[in-house]
Coordinates of C-alpha atoms and ligand atoms in Angstrom, one line a residue:
X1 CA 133.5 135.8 99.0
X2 CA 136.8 136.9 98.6
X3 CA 138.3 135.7 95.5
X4 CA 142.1 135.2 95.0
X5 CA 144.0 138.0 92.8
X6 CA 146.0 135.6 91.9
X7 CA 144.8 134.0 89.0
X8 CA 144.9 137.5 87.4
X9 CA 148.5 137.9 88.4
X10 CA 149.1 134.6 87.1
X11 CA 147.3 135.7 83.7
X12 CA 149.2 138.6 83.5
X13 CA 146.5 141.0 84.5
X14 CA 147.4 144.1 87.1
X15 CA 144.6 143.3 89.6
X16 CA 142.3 146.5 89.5
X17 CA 139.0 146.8 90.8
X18 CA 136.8 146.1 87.9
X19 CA 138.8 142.9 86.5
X20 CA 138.7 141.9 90.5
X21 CA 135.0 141.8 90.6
X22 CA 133.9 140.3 87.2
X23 CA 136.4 137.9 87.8
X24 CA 133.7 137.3 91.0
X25 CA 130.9 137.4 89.2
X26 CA 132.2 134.4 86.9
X27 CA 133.3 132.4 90.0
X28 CA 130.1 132.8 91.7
X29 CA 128.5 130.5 89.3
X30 CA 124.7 131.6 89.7
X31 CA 124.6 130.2 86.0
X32 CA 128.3 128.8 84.7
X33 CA 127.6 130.3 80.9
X34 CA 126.5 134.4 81.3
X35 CA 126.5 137.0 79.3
X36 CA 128.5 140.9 79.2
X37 CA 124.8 141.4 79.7
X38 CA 124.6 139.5 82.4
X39 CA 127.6 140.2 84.3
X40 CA 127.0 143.9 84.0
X41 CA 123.5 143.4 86.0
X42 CA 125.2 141.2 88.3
X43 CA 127.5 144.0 89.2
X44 CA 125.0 146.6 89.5
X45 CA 122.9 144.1 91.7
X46 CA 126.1 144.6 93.8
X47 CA 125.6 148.1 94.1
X48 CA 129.4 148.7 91.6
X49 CA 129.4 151.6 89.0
X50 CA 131.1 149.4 86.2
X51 CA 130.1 150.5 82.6
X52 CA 129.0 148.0 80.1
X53 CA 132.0 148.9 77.7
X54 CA 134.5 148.2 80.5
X55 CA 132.6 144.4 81.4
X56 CA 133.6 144.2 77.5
X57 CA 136.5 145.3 77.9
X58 CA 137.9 143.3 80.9
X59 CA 136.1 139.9 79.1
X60 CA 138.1 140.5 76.2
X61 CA 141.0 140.8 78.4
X62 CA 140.5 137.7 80.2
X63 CA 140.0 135.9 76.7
X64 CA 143.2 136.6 75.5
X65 CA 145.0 135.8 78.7
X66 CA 143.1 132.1 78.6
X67 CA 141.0 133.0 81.5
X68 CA 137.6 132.6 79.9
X69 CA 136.4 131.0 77.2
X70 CA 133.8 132.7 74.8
X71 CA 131.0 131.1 73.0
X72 CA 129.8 133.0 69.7
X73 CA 126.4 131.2 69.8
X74 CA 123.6 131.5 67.4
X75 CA 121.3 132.4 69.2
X76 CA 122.8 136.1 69.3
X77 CA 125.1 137.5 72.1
X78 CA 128.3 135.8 73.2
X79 CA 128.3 133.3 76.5
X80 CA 131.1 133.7 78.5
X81 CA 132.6 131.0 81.4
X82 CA 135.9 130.4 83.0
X83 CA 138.5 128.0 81.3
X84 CA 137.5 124.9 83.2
X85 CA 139.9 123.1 80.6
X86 CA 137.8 120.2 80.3
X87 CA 136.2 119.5 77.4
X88 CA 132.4 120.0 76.9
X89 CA 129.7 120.5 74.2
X90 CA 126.6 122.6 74.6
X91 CA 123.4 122.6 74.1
X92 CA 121.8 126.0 73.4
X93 CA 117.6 126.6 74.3
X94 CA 116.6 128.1 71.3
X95 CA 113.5 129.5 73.2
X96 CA 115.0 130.7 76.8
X97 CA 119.0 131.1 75.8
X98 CA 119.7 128.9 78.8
X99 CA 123.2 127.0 78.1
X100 CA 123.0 123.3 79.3
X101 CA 126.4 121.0 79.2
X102 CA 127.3 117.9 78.3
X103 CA 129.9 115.0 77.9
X104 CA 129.2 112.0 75.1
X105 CA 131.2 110.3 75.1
X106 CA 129.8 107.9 72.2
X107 CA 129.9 111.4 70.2
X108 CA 133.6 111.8 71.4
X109 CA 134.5 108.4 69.7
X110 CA 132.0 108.8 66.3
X111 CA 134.0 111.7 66.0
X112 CA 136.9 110.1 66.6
X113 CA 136.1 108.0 64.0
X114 CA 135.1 110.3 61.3
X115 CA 138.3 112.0 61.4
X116 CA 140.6 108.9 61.1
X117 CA 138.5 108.0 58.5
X118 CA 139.5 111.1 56.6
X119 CA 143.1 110.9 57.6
X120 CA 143.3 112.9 60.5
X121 CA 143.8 113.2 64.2
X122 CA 141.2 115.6 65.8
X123 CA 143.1 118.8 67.0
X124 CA 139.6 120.3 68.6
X125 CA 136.5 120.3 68.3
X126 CA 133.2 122.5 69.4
X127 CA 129.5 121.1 69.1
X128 CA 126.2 123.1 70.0
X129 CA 123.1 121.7 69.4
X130 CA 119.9 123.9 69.9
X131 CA 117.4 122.6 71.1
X132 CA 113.8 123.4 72.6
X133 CA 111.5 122.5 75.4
X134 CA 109.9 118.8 74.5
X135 CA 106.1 119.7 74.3
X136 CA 103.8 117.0 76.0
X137 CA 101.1 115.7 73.6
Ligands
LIG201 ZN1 130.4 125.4 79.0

C-alpha cells in the first residue's frame, strides 16, 4: 500500500524513508493503538533496518507536528495512533495491554455537567479506565 507523502508535507515533515514507512505502519491499522515497540517489529517484519531510537525519534516528530497522538498509559510504555480528531476514551486491559475505544456519550454529558457545576466550560478532557477480562463463575 502506497501511502501519500503528503500528509508529511502538509505536517511540515521532509518525506524521508523512515518517517515514510512508520507513517505506514500506523495507517495499516493491524491494531489502531501500538507501541515504538511495536512499530519497530512491524518494520523489521517488513524486512527495513530502522533502529528503535529513530521509530522514537520520527514518533516524537509526528507528535509535535499533530500527526499522532500519544497515550502515557499506566500500564507502562506509551500507545501511539494517528490524530483521528475525534474524540474518544479508552479502556486499557490491565492483563493483556490491549487498547479498546469508546464513545459515552452519557459520560460526555455527566461531565458536562460536573464542570458547569464548578463554573466551567470543559476545554478537554482524557478518560482511561483499566480494566480486566470478566471471569465466569
Ligand atoms: Zn484511541
Amino acid at each position: 500500500m502506497a501511502v501519500e507523502p503528503r500528509h508529511l508535507k502538509k505536517a511540515g515533515l521532509k518525506v524521508t524513508h523512515p518517517r515514510k514507512r512508520i507513517m505506514e505502519i500506523l495507517e495499516t491499522k493491524r491494531s489502531k493503538h501500538m507501541t515504538a515497540d511495536d512499530i519497530y517489529r512491524g518494520l523489521v517484519e517488513a524486512g527495513e533496518e530502522i533502529g528503535l531510537a529513530t521509530v522514537y525519534r520520527v514518533l516524537n516528530q509526528f507528535e509535535a507536528a499533530g500527526l499522532v497522538v500519544k497515550h502515557n498509559f499506566e500500564s507502562g510504555q506509551a500507545y501511539y495512533e494517528l490524530d483521528s480528531g475525534v474524540h474518544h476514551d479508552h479502556m486499557v486491559c490491565v492483563e493483556s495491554g490491549k487498547v479498546i475505544e469508546f464513545v459515552s456519550e452519557e459520560i460526555e454529558a455527566a461531565q458536562r455537567k460536573i464542570a458547569e457545576a464548578h463554573g466551567y466550560d470543559i476545554e478537554d478532557h482524557s478518560l482511561v479506565i483499566y480494566v480486566r477480562p470478566k471471569r465466569k463463575t
